[in-house]
PDB file of C-alpha atoms in Angstrom:
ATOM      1  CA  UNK A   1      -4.335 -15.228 -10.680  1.00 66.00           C
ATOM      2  CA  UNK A   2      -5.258 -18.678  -9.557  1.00 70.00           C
ATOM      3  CA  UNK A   3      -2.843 -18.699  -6.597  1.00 71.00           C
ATOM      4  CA  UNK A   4      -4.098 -15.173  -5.663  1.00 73.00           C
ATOM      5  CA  UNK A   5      -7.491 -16.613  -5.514  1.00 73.00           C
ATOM      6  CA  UNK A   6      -6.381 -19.352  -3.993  1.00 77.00           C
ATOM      7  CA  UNK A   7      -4.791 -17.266  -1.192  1.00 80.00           C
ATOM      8  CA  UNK A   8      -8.485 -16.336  -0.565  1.00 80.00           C
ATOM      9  CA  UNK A   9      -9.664 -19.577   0.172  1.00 83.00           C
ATOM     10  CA  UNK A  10      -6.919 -19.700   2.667  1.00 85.00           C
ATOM     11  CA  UNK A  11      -8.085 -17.156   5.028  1.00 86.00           C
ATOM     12  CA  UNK A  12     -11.717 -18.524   4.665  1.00 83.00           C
ATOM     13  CA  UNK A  13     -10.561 -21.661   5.883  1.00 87.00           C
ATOM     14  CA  UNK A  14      -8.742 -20.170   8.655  1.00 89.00           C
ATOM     15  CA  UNK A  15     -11.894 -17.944   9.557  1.00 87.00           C
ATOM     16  CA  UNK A  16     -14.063 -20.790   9.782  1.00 82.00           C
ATOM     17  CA  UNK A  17     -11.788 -22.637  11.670  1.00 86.00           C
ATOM     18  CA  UNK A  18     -11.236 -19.690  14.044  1.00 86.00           C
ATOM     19  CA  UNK A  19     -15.178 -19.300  14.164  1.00 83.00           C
ATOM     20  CA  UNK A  20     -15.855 -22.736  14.954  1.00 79.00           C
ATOM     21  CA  UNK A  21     -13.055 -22.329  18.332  1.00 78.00           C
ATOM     22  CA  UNK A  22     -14.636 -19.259  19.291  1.00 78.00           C
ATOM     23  CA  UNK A  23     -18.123 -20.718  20.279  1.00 72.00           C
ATOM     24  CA  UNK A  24     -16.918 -23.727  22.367  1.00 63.00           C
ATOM     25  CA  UNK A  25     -19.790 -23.052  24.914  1.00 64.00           C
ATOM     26  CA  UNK A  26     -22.239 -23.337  22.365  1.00 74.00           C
ATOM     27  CA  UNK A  27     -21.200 -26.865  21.128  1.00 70.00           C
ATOM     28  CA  UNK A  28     -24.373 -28.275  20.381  1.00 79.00           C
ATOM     29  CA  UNK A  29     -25.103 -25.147  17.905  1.00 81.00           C
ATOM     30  CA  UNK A  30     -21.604 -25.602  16.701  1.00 77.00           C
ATOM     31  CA  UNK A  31     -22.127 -29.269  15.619  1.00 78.00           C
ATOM     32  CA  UNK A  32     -25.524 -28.736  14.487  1.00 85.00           C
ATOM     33  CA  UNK A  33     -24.721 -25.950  12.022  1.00 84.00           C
ATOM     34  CA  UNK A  34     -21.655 -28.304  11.392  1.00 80.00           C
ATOM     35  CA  UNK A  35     -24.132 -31.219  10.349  1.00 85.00           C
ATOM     36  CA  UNK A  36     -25.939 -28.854   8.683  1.00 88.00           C
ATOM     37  CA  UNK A  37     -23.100 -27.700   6.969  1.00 83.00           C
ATOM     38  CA  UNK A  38     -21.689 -31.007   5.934  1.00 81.00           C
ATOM     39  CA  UNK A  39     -24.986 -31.987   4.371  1.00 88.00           C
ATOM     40  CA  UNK A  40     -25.398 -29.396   2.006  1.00 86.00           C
ATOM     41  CA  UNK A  41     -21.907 -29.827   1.269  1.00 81.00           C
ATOM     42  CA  UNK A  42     -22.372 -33.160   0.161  1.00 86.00           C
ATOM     43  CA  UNK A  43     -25.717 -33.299  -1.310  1.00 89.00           C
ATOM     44  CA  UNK A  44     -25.534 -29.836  -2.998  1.00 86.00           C
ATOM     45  CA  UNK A  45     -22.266 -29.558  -4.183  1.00 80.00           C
ATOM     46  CA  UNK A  46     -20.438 -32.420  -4.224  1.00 79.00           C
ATOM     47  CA  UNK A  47     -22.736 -35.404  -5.559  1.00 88.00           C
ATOM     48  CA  UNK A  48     -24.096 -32.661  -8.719  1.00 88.00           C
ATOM     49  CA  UNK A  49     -20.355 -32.507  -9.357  1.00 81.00           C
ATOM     50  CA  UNK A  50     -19.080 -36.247  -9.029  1.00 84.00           C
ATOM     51  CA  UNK A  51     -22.023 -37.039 -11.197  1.00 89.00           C
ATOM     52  CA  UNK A  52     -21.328 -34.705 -14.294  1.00 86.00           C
ATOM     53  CA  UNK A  53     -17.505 -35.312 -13.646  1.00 82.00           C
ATOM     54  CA  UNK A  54     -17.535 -39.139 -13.595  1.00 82.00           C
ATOM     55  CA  UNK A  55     -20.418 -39.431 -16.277  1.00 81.00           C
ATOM     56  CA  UNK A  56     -20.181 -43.400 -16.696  1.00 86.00           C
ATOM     57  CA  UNK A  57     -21.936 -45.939 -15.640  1.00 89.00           C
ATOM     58  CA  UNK A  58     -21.415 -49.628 -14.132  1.00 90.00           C
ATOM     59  CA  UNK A  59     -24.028 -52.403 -14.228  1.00 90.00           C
ATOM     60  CA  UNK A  60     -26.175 -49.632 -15.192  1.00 90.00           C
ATOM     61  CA  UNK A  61     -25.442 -47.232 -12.060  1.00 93.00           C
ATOM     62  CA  UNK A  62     -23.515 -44.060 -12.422  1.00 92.00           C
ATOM     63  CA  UNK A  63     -19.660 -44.488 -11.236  1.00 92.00           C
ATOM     64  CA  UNK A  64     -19.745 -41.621  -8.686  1.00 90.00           C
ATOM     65  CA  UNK A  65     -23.320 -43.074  -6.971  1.00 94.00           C
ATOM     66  CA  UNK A  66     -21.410 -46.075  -6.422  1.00 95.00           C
ATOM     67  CA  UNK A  67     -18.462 -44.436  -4.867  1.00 93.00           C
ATOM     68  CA  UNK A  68     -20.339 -42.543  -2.831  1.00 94.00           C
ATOM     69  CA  UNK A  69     -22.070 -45.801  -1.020  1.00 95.00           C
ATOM     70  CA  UNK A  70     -18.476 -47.484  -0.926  1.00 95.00           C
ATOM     71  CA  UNK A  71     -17.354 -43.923   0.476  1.00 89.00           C
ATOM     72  CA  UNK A  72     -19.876 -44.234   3.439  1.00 93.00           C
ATOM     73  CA  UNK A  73     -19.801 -48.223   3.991  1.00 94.00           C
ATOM     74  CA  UNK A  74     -15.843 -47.509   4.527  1.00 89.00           C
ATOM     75  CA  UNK A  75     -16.634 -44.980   6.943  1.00 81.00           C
ATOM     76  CA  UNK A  76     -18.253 -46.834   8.873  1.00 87.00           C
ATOM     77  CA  UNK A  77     -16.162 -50.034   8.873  1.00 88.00           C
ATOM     78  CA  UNK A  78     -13.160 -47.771   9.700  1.00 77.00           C
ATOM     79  CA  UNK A  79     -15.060 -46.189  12.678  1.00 75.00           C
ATOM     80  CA  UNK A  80     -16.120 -49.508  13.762  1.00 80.00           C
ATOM     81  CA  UNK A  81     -12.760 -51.101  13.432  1.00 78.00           C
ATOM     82  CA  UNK A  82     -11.162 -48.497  15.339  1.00 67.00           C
ATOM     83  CA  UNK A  83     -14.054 -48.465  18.450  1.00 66.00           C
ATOM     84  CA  UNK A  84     -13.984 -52.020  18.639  1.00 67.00           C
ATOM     85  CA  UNK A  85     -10.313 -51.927  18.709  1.00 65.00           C
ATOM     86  CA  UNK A  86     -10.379 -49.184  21.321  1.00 60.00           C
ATOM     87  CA  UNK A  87     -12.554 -51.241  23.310  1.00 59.00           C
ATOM     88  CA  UNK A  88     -10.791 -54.505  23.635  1.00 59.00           C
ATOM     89  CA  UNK A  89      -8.080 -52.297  25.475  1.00 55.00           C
ATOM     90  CA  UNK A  90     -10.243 -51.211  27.939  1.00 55.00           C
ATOM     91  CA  UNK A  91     -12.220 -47.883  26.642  1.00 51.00           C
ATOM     92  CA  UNK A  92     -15.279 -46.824  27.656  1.00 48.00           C
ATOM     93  CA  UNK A  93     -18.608 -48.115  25.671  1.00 43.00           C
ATOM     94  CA  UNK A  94     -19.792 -44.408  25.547  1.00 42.00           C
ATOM     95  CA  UNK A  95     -16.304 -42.846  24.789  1.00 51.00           C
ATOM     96  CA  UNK A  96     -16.142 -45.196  21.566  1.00 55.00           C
ATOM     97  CA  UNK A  97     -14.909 -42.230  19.476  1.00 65.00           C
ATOM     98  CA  UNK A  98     -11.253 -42.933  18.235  1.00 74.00           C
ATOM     99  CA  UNK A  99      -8.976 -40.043  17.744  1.00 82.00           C
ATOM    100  CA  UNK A 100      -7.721 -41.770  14.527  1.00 81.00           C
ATOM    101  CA  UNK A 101     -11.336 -41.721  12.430  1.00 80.00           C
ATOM    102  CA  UNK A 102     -11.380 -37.480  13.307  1.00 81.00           C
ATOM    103  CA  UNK A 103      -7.944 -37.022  12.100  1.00 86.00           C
ATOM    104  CA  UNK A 104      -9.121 -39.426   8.788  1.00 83.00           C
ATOM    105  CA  UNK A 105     -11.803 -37.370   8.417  1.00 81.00           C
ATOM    106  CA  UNK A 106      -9.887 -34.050   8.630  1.00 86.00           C
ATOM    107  CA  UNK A 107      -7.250 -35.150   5.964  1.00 87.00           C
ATOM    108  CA  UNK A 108      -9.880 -36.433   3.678  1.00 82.00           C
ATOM    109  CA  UNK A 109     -11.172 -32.724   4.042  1.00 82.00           C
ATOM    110  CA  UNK A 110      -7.560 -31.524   3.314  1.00 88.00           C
ATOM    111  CA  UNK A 111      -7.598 -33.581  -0.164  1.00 84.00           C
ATOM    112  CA  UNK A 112     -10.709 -32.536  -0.959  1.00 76.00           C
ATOM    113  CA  UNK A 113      -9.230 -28.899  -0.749  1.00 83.00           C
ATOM    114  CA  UNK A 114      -6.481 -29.733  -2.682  1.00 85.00           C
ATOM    115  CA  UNK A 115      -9.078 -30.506  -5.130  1.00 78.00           C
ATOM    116  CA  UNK A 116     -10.473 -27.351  -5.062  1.00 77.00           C
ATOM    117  CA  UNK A 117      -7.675 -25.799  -6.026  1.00 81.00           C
ATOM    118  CA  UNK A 118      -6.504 -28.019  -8.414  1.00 80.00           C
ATOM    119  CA  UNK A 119     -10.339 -26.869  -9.656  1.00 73.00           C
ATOM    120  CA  UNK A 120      -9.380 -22.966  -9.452  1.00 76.00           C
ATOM    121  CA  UNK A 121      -6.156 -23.816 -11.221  1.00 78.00           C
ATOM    122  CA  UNK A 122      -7.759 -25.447 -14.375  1.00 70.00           C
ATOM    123  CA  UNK A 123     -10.858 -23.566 -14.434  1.00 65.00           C
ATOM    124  CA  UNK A 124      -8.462 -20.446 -15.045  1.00 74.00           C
ATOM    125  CA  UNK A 125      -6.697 -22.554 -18.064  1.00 68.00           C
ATOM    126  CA  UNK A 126     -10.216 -22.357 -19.294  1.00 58.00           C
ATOM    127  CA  UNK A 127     -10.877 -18.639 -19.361  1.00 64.00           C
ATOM    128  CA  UNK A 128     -11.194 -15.937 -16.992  1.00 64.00           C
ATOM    129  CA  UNK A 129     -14.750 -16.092 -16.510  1.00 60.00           C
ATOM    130  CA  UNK A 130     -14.585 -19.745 -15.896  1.00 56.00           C
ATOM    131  CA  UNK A 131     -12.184 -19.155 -13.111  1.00 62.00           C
ATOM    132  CA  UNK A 132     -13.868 -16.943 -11.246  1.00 67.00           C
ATOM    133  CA  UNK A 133     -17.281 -18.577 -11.490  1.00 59.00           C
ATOM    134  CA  UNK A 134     -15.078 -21.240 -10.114  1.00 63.00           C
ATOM    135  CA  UNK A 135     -13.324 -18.905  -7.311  1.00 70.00           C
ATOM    136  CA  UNK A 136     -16.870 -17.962  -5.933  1.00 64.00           C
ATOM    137  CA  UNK A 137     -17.591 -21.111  -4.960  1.00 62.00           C
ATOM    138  CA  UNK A 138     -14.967 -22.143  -3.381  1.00 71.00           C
ATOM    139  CA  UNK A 139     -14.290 -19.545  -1.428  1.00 73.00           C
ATOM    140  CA  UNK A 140     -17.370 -19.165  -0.236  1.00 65.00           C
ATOM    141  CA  UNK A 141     -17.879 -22.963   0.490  1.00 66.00           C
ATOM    142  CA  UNK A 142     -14.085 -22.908   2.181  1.00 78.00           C
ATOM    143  CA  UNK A 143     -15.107 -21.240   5.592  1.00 79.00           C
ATOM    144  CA  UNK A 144     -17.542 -24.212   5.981  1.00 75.00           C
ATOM    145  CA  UNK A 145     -14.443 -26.502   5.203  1.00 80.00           C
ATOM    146  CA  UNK A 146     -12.246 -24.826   7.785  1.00 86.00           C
ATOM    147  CA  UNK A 147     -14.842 -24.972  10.249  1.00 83.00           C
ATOM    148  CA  UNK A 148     -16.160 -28.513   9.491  1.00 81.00           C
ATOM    149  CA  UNK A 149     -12.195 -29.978   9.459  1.00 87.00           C
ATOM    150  CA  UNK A 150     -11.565 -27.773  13.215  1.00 89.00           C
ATOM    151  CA  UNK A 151     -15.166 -29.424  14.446  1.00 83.00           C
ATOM    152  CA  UNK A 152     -14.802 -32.909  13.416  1.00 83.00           C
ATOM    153  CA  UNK A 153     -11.340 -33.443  14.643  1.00 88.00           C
ATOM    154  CA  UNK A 154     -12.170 -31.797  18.332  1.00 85.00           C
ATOM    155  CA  UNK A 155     -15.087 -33.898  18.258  1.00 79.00           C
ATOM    156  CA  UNK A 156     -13.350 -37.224  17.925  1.00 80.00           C
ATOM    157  CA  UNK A 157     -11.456 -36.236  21.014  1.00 81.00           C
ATOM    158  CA  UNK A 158      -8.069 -34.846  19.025  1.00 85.00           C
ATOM    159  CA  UNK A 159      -5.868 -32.346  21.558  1.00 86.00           C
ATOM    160  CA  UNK A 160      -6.289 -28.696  20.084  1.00 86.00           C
ATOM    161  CA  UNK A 161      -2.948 -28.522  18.522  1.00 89.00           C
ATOM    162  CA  UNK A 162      -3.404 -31.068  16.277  1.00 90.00           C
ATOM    163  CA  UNK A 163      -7.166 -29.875  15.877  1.00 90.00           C
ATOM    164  CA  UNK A 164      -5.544 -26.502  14.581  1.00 92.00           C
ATOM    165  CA  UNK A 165      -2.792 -28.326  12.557  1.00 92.00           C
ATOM    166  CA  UNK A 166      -5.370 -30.120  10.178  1.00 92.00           C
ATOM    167  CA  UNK A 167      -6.836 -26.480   9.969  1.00 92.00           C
ATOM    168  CA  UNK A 168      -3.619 -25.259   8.805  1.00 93.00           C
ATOM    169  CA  UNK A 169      -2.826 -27.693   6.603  1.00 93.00           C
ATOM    170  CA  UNK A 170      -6.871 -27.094   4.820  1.00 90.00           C
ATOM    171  CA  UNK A 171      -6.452 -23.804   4.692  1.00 90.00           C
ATOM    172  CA  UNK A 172      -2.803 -24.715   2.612  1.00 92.00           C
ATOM    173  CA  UNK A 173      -4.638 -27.232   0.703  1.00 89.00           C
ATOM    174  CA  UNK A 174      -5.849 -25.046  -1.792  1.00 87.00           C
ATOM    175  CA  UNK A 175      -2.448 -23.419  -2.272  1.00 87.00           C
ATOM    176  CA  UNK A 176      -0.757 -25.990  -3.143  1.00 88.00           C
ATOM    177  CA  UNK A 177      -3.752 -27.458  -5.444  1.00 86.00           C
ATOM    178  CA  UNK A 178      -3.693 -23.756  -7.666  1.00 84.00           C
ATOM    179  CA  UNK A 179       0.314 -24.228  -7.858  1.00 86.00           C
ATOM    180  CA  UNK A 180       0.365 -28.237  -9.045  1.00 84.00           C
ATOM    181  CA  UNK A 181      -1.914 -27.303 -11.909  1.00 80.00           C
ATOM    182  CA  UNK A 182       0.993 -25.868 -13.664  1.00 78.00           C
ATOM    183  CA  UNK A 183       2.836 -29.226 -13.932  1.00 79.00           C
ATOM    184  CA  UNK A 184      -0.407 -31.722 -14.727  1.00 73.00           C
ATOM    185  CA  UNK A 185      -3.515 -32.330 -15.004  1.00 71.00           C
ATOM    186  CA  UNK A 186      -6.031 -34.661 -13.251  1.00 70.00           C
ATOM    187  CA  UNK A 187      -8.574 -36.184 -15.828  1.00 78.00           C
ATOM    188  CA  UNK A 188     -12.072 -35.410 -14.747  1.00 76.00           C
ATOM    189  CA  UNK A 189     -13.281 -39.010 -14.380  1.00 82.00           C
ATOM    190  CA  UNK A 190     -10.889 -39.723 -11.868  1.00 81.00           C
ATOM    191  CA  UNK A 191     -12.228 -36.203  -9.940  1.00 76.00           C
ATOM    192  CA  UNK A 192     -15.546 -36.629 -10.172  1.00 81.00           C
ATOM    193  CA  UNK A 193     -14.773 -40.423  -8.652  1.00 84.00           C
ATOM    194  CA  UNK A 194     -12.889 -38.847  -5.639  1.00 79.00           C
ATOM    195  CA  UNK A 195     -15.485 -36.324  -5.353  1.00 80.00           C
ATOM    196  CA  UNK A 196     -18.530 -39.109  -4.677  1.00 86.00           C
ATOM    197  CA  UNK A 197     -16.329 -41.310  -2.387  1.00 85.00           C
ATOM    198  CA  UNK A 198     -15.846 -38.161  -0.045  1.00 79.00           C
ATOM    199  CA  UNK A 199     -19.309 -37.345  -0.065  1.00 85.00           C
ATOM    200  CA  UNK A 200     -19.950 -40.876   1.120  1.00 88.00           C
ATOM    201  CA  UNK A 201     -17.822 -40.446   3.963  1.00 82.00           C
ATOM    202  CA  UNK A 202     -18.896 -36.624   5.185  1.00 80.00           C
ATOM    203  CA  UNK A 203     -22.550 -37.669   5.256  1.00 88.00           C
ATOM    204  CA  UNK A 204     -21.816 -40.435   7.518  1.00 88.00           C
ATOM    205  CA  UNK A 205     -20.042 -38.712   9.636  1.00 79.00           C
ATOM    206  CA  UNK A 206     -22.943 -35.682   9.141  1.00 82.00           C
ATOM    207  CA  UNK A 207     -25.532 -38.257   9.884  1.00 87.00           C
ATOM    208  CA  UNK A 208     -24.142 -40.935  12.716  1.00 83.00           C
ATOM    209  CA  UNK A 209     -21.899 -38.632  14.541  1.00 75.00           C
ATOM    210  CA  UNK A 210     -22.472 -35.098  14.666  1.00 77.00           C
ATOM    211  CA  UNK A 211     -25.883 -34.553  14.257  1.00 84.00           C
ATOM    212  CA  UNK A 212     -26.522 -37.515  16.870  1.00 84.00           C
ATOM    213  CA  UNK A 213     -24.043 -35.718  19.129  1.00 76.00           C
ATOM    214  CA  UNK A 214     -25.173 -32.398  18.440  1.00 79.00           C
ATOM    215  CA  UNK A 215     -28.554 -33.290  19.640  1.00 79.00           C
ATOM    216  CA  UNK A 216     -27.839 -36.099  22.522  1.00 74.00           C
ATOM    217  CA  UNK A 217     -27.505 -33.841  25.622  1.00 62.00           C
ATOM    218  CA  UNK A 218     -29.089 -30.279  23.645  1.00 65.00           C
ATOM    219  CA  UNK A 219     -32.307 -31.471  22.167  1.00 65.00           C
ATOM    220  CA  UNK A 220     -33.139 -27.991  21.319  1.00 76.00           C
ATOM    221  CA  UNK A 221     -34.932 -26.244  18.485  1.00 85.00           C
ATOM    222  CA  UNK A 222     -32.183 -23.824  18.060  1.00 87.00           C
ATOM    223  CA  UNK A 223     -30.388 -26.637  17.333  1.00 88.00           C
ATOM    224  CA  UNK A 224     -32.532 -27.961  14.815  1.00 90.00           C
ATOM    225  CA  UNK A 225     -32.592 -24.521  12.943  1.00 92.00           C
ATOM    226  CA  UNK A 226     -28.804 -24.066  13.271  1.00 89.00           C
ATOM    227  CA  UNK A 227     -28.441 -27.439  10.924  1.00 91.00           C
ATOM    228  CA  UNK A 228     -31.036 -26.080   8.518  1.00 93.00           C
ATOM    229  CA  UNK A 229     -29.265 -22.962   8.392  1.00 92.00           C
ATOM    230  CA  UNK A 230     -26.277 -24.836   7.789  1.00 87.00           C
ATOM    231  CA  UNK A 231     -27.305 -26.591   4.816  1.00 90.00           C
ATOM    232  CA  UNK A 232     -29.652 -23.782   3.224  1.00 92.00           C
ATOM    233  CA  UNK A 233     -26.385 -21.298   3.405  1.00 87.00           C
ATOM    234  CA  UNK A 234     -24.346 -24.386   1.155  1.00 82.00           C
ATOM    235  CA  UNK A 235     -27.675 -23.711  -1.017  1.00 87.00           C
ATOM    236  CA  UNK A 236     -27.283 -19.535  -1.352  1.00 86.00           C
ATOM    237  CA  UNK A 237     -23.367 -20.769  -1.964  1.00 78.00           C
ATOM    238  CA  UNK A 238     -23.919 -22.870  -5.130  1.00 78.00           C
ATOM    239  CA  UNK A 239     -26.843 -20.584  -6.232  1.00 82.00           C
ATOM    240  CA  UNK A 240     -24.904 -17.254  -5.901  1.00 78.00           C
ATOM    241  CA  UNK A 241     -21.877 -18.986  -7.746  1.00 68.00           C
ATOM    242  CA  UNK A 242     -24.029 -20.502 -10.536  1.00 65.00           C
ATOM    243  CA  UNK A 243     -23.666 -24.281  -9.352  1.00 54.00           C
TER     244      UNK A 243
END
């Protein structure tokens, strides 16, 4: 049952992905609803989850708060690395975007849907009804996966094959996740750690590349409403599947 489910998630991600190629002349409502997206993702679903999953604290702030921070500080020092790198062999100051941070980015979102169906997997050890509380969500959360992990690794100028590769492989992702839980089990500390170090890093990249982008030669209001829509549909998600 948890593979079947998980079979779901794969043609979400694959619709969102496809979605997100279809609108290519609309790219500044494509990264805006992506930002959007991204957000919600992060501050709606992921950091409530990192914080009941890794429930300790250190130096008297929870665990996942402070992998979250170290999740967007190494963001950033990766992207700068890279552009700084990039630039000392010649590239342009306003083509600073390095292939290499969009395809880190993309297989960051590929682990975190493993996770999600390592998720499906256990929740359906639990009971039934656990499982598909668990399904709902992330199924319904997977199409913006496949078309966040499509967006962010055109945007960082990736050709389109490999663009669609990282699709392919998020979309497999949960696959894979559902099958491993029948050999072992990840402790739910070390999830709910993961969990706030990849929100770190997709509300970077949310905040100091694609919305910036999204809005740098399109500073429209359609714009603007395409990110809230983006983040208020992550907020129907997590309501219609009970958090």
């Amino acid at each position: 049952m948890a593979v079947f489910v998980a079979l779901g998630a794969f043609l979400m991600t694959l619709a969102g992905g496809w979605t997100a190629q279809r609108v290519t002349d609309r790219r500044h409502l494509v990264l805006g609803l992506a930002g959007g997206l991204m957000l919600g993702v992060v501050g709606l679903d992921l950091l409530p989850e990192a914080l009941h999953a890794a429930d300790r604290e250190i130096f008297g702030v929870p665990a996942a708060l402070l992998l979250f921070v170290a999740g967007f500080l190494l963001a950033h020092l990766v992207e700068r690395t890279l552009a700084a790198r990039q630039a000392a062999h010649g590239g342009a100051e306003h083509q600073h975007r390095a292939p290499e941070v969009g395809l880190t980015a993309a297989a960051a979102m590929v682990g975190h849907s493993a996770m999600d169906g390592v998720a499906i997997g256990a929740a359906f050890q639990v009971g039934g009804g656990m499982g598909a509380s668990v399904a709902l969500a992330v199924i319904a959360h997977d199409f913006a996966d496949g078309f966040n992990t499509f967006t962010i690794t055109s945007l960082y100028g990736n050709a389109r094959r490999r663009a669609v590769g990282m699709l392919v492989a998020d979309a497999c992702a949960p696959l894979v996740g559902a099958l491993s839980t029948v050999f072992f089990h990840i402790p739910e500390q070390v999830l709910g750690g993961y969990l706030g170090l990849f929100g770190g890093v997709l509300l970077y990249l949310a905040a100091a590349e694609i919305l910036p982008e999204a809005h740098h030669e399109h500073p429209a209001r359609s714009t603007l409403l395409c990110t809230v829509a983006g983040a208020a549909f992550i907020w129907l998600v997590v309501g219609v599947s009970g958090g």
